[in-house]
Tab-separated table of C-alpha atoms and ligand atoms in Angstrom:
chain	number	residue	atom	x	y	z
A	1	UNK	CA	18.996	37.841	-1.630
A	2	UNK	CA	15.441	37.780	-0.881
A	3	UNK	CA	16.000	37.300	2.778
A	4	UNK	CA	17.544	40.409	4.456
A	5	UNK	CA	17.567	41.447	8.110
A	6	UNK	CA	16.344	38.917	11.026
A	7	UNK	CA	16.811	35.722	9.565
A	8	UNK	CA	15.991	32.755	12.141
A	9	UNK	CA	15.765	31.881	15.688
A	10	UNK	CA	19.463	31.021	16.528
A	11	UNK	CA	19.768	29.591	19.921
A	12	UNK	CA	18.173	29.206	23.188
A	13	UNK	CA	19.750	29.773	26.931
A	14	UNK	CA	17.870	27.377	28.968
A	15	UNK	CA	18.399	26.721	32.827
A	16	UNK	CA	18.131	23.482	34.479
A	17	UNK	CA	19.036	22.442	37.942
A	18	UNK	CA	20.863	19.440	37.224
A	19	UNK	CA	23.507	19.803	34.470
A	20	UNK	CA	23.972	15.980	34.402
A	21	UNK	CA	20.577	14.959	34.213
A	22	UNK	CA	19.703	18.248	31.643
A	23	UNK	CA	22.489	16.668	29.166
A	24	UNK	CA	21.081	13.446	29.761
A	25	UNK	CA	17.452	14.589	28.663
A	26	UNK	CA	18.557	17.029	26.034
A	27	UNK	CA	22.081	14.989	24.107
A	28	UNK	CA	20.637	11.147	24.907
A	29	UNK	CA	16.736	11.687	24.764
A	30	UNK	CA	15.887	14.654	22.537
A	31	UNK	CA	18.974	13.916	20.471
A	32	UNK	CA	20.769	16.580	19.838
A	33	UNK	CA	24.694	16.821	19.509
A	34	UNK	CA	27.082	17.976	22.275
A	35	UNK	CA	29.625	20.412	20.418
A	36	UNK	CA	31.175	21.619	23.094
A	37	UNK	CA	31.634	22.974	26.928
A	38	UNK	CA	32.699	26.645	27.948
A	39	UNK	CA	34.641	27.611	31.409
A	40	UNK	CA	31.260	28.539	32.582
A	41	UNK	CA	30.585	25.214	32.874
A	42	UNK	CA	27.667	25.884	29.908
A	43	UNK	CA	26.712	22.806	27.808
A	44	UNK	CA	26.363	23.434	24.047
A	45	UNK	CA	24.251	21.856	21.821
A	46	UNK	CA	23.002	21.557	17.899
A	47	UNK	CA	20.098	19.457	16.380
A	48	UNK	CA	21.571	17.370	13.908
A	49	UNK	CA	21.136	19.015	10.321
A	50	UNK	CA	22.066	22.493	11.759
A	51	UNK	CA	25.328	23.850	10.507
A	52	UNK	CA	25.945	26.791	12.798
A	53	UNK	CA	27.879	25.908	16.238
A	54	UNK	CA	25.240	25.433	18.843
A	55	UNK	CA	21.444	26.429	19.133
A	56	UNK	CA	20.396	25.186	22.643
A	57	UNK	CA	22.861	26.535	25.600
A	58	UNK	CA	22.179	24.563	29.041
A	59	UNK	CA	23.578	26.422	32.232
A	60	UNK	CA	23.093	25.173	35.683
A	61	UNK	CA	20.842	26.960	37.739
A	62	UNK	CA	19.190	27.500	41.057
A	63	UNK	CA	16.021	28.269	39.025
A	64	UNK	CA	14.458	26.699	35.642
A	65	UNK	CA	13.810	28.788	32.721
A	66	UNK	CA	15.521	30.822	29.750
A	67	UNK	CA	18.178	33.028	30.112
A	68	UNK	CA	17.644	34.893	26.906
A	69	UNK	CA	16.698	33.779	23.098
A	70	UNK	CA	18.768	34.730	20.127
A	71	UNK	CA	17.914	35.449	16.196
A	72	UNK	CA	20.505	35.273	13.556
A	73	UNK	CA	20.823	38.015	11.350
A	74	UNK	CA	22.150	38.606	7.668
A	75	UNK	CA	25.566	40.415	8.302
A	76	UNK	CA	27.361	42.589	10.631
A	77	UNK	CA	25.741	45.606	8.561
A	78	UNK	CA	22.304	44.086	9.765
A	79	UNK	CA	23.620	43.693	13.233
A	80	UNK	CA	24.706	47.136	13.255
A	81	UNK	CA	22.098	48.945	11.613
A	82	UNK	CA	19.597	47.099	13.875
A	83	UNK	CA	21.397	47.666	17.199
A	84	UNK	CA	21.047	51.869	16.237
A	85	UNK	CA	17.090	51.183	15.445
A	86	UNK	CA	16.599	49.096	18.757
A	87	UNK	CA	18.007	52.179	19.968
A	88	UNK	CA	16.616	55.070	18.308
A	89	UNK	CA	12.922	52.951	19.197
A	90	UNK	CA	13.761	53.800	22.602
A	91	UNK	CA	15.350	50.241	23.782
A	92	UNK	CA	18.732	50.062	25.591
A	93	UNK	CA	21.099	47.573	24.392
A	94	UNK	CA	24.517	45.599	25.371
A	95	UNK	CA	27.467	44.736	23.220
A	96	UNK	CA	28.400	40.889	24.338
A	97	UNK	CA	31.603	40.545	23.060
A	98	UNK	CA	32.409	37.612	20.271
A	99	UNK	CA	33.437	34.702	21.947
A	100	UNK	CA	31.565	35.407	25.546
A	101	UNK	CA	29.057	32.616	23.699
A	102	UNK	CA	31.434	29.852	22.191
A	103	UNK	CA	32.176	29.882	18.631
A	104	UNK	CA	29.592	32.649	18.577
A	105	UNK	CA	30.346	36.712	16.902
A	106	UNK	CA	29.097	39.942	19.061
A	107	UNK	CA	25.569	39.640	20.014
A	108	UNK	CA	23.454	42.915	20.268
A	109	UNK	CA	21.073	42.007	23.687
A	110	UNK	CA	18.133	44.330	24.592
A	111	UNK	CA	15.426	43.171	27.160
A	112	UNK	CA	11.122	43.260	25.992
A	113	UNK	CA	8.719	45.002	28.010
A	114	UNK	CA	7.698	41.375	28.641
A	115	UNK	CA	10.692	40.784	30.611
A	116	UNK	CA	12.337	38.238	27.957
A	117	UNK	CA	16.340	38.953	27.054
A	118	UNK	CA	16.537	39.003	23.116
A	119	UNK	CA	19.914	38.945	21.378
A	120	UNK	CA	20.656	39.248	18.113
A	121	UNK	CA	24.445	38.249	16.306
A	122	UNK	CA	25.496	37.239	12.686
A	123	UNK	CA	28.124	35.002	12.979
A	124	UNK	CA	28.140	31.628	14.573
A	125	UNK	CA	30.932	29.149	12.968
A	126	UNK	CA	29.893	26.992	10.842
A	127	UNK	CA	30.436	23.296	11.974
A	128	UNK	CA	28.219	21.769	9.567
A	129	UNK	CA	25.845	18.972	9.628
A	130	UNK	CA	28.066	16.247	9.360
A	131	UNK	CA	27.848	15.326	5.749
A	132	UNK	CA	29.894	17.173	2.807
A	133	UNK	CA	28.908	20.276	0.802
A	134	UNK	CA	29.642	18.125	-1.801
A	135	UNK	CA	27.518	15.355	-2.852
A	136	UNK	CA	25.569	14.855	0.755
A	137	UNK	CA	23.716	12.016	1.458
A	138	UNK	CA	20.528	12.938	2.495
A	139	UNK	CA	20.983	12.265	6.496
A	140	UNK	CA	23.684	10.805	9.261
A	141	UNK	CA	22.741	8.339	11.986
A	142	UNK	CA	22.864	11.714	14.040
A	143	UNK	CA	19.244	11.663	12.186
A	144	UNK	CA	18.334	9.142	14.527
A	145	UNK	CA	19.865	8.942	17.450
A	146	UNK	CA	17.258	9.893	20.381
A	147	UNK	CA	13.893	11.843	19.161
A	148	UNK	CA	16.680	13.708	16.698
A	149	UNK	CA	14.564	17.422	15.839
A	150	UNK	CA	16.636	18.499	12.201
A	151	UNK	CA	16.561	22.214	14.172
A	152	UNK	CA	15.374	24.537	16.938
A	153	UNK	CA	12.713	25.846	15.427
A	154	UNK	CA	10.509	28.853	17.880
A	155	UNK	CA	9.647	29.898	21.247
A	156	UNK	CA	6.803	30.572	23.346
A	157	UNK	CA	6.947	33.482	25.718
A	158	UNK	CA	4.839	34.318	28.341
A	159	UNK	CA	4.861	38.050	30.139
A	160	UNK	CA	3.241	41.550	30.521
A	161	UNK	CA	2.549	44.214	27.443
A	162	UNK	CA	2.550	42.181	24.527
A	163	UNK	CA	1.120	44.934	22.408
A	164	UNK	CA	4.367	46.501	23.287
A	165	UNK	CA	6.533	43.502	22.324
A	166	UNK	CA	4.538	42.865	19.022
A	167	UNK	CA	5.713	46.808	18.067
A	168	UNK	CA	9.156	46.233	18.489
A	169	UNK	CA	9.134	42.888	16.457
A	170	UNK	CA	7.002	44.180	13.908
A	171	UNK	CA	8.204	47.821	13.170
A	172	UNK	CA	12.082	47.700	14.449
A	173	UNK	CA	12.882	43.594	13.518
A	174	UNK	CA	10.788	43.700	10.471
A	175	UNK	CA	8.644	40.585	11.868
A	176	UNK	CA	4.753	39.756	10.744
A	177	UNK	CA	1.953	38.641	12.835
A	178	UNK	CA	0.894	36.074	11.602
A	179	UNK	CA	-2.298	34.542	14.306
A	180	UNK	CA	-3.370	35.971	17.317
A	181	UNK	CA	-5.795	35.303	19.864
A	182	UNK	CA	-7.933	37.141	20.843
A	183	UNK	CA	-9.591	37.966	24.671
A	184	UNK	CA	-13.033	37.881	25.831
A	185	UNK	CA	-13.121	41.501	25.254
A	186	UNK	CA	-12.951	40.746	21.570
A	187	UNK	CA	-10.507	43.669	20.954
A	188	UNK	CA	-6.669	42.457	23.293
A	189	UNK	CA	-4.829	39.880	22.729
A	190	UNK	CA	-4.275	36.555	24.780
A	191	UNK	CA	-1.620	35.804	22.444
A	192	UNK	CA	0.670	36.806	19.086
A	193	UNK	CA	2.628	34.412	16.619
A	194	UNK	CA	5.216	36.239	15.005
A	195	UNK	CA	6.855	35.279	11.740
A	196	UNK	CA	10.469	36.892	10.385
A	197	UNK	CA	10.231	34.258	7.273
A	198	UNK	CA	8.080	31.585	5.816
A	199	UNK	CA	7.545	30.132	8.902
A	200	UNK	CA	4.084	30.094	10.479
A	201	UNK	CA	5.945	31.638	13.404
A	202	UNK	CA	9.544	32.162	14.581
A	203	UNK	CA	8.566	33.640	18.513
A	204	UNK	CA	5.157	33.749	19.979
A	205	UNK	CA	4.248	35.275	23.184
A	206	UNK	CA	1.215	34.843	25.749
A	207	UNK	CA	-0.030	37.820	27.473
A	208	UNK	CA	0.819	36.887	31.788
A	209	UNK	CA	1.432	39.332	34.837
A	210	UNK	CA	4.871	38.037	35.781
A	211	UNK	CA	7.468	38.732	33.317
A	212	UNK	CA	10.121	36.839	31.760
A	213	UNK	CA	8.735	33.237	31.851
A	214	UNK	CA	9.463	30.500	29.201
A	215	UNK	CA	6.540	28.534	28.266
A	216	UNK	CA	8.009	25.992	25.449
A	217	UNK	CA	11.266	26.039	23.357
A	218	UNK	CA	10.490	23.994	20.153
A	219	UNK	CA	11.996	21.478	18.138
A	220	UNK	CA	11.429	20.505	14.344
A	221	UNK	CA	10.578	16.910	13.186
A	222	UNK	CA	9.893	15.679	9.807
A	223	UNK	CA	7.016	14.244	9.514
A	224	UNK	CA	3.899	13.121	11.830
A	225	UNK	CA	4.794	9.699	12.500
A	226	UNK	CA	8.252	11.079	14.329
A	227	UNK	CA	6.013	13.148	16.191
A	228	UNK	CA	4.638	9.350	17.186
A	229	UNK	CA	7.906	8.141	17.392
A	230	UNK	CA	8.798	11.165	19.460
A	231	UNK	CA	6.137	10.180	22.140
A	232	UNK	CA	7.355	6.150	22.082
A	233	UNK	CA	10.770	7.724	22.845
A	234	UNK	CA	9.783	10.032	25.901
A	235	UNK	CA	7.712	7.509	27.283
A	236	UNK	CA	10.500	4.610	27.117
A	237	UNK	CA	12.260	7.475	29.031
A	238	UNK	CA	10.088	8.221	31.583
A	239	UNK	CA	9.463	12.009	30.115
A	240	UNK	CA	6.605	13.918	31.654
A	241	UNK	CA	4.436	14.759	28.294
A	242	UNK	CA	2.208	17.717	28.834
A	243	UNK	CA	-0.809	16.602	26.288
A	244	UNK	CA	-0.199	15.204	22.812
A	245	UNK	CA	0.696	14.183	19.931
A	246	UNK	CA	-2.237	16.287	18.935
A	247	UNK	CA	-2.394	19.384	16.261
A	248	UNK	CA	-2.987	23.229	16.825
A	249	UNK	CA	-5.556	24.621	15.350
A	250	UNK	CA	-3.169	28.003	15.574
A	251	UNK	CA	-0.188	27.368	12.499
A	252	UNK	CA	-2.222	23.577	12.107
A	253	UNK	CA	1.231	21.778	13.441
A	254	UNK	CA	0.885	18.767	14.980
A	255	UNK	CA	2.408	18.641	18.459
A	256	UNK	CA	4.203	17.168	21.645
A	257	UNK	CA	4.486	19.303	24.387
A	258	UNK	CA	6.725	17.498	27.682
A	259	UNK	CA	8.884	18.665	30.442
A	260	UNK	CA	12.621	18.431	30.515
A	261	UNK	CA	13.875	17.285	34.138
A	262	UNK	CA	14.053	20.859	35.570
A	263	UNK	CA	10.499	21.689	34.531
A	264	UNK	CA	11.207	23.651	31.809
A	265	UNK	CA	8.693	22.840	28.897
A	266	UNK	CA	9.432	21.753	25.461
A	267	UNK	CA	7.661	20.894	22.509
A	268	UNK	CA	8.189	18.367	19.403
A	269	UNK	CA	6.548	19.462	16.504
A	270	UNK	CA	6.024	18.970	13.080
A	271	UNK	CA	4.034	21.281	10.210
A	272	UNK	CA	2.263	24.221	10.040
A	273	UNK	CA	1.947	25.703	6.920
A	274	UNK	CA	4.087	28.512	4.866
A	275	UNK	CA	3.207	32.152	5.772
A	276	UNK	CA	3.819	35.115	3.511
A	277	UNK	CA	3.912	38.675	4.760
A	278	UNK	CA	1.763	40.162	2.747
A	279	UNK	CA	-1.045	37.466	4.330
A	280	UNK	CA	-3.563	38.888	6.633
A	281	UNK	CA	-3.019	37.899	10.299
A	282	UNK	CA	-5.388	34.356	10.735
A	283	UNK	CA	-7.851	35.758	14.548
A	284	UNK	CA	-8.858	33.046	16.841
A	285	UNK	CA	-12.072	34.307	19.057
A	286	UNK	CA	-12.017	33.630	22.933
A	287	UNK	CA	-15.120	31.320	22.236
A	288	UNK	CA	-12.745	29.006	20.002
A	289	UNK	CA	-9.425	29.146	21.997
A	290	UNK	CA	-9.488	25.926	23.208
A	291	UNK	CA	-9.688	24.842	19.258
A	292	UNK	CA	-7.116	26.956	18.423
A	293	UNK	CA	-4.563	25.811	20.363
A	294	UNK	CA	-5.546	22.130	20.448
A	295	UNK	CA	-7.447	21.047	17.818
A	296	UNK	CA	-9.016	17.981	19.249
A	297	UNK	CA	-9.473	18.590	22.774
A	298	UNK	CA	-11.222	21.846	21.797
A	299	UNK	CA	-10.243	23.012	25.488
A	300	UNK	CA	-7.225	24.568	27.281
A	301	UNK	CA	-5.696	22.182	30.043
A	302	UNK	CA	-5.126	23.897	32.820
A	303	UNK	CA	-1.474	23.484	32.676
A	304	UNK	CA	-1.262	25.410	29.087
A	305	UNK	CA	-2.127	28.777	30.897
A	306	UNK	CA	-0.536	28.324	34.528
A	307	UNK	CA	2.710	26.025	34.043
A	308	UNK	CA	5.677	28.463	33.145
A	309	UNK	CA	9.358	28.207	34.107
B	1	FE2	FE1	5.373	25.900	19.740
């Protein structure tokens, strides 16, 4: 097996202050499939051609935001050996026990010196996509019910020390950087795309003073024109879009970013090219940020750098 250790982003704890209107806006308009409903009173949810159990977690909330983001790994072994090196790097972690998360294994949880919790778990049951191992077809109508994402694909993270965050990911997680921007100073970051497989990132973070803060969780689409479609869908439902569709110059994807009801942000994207890690990290200068991460525009929006939840 080629891929070993940290395989993908696996699901995303996201706050909203309305669970009603959150599972309106996430199950009717972004499309993905209810699978289920814990005594917490959390909401589970899966994009359509995922097989594992959930990826997107709502829980109601005085506050908007993410409780903590979570990365599949190979095997217990993995989970084990990586909880000891989180560990011997210096990082406390938790056990959650299997179960606490439905249909979910243990989960190893350790908190970034950005203030962001990370978990990490192998198993999640394995509820499929809808269509057969056997002889699929090659989608459901789950495909296109609502903007339908085929996954959860990355996060952006905003908080202090990202130096310190990029360490962890890169020498205990076995991550790559893959872009980065950098400051006026020409020498520290504004901001670090990570990679742990051929993605063109699987977790970025933005260097901020206030810790903790969620800045978009992302979803997949196929092609460019249901990135299109995506936009004629939020705007029959009244979604408050952010800027797009538009491309990045940072991975090249081409982009939605909007607001779920609570505030929180989240992006429909599709692209971005294949990244090996071998590949030397892609630098954006301060001069070109705006380019890099909106290709057209050529300029920030204000809301890109202030708007956090
Ligand atoms: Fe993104």
């Amino acid at each position: 097996m080629a891929m070993t250790g940290v395989l993908r982003p696996g699901h995303a704890q996201i706050r909203v202050l309305g669970l009603d209107e959150g599972v309106k806006h996430y199950r009717d308009v972004l499309g993905l499939v209810e699978t289920g409903r814990d005594r917490q009173g959390r909401v589970y949810l899966k994009a359509w051609d995922e097989r594992d159990h959930n990826s997107v977690i709502l829980r109601e909330a005085d506050e908007a935001g993410l409780d903590f983001f979570g990365f599949k790994v190979a095997d217990k072994a993995t989970l084990a050996k990586l909880d000891a090196d989180l560990k011997a790097y210096g990082l406390a972690t938790e056990r959650m026990p299997a179960g606490e998360l439905l249909e979910t294994g243990e989960r190893v949880r350790f908190e970034l010196p950005s203030g962001h919790i990370i978990e990490l778990y192998a198993d999640k049951t394995d509820v499929g996509n809808g269509m057969p191992y056997v002889n699929p077809a090659p989608w459901t109508p789950a495909a296109e019910s609502g903007i339908a994402p085929s996954r959860m694909d990355h996060c952006l993270l905003y908080g202090p020390d990202i130096e310190k965050v990029q360490d962890i990911f890169v020498n205990v997680l076995g991550f790559y950087l893959v872009e980065h921007v950098v400051l006026e100073d020409g020498v520290n970051d504004l901001a670090i795309w990570l990679s742990c497989s051929m993605k063109a990132h699987d977790i970025a973070f933005v260097r901020h003073p206030e810790p903790g803060k969620l800045h978009h969780v992302s979803f997949l689409l196929d092609s460019w024109e249901k990135v299109l479609r995506a936009a004629d869908i939020m705007s029959m439902n009244k979604v408050a879009v952010d800027i797009g569709p538009t491309r990045h110059g940072v991975t090249r994807g081409t982009t939605i970013y909007a607001f779920d009801p609570s505030g929180n942000r989240f992006e429909t994207f599709c692209g971005g090219y294949q990244a090996y890690p071998d590949w030397q990290p892609i630098k954006w200068t301060w001069d070109e940020v705006g380019t890099g991460i909106f290709y057209h525009d050529r300029k920030l929006n204000d809301r890109f750098l202030a708007v956090v939840s």
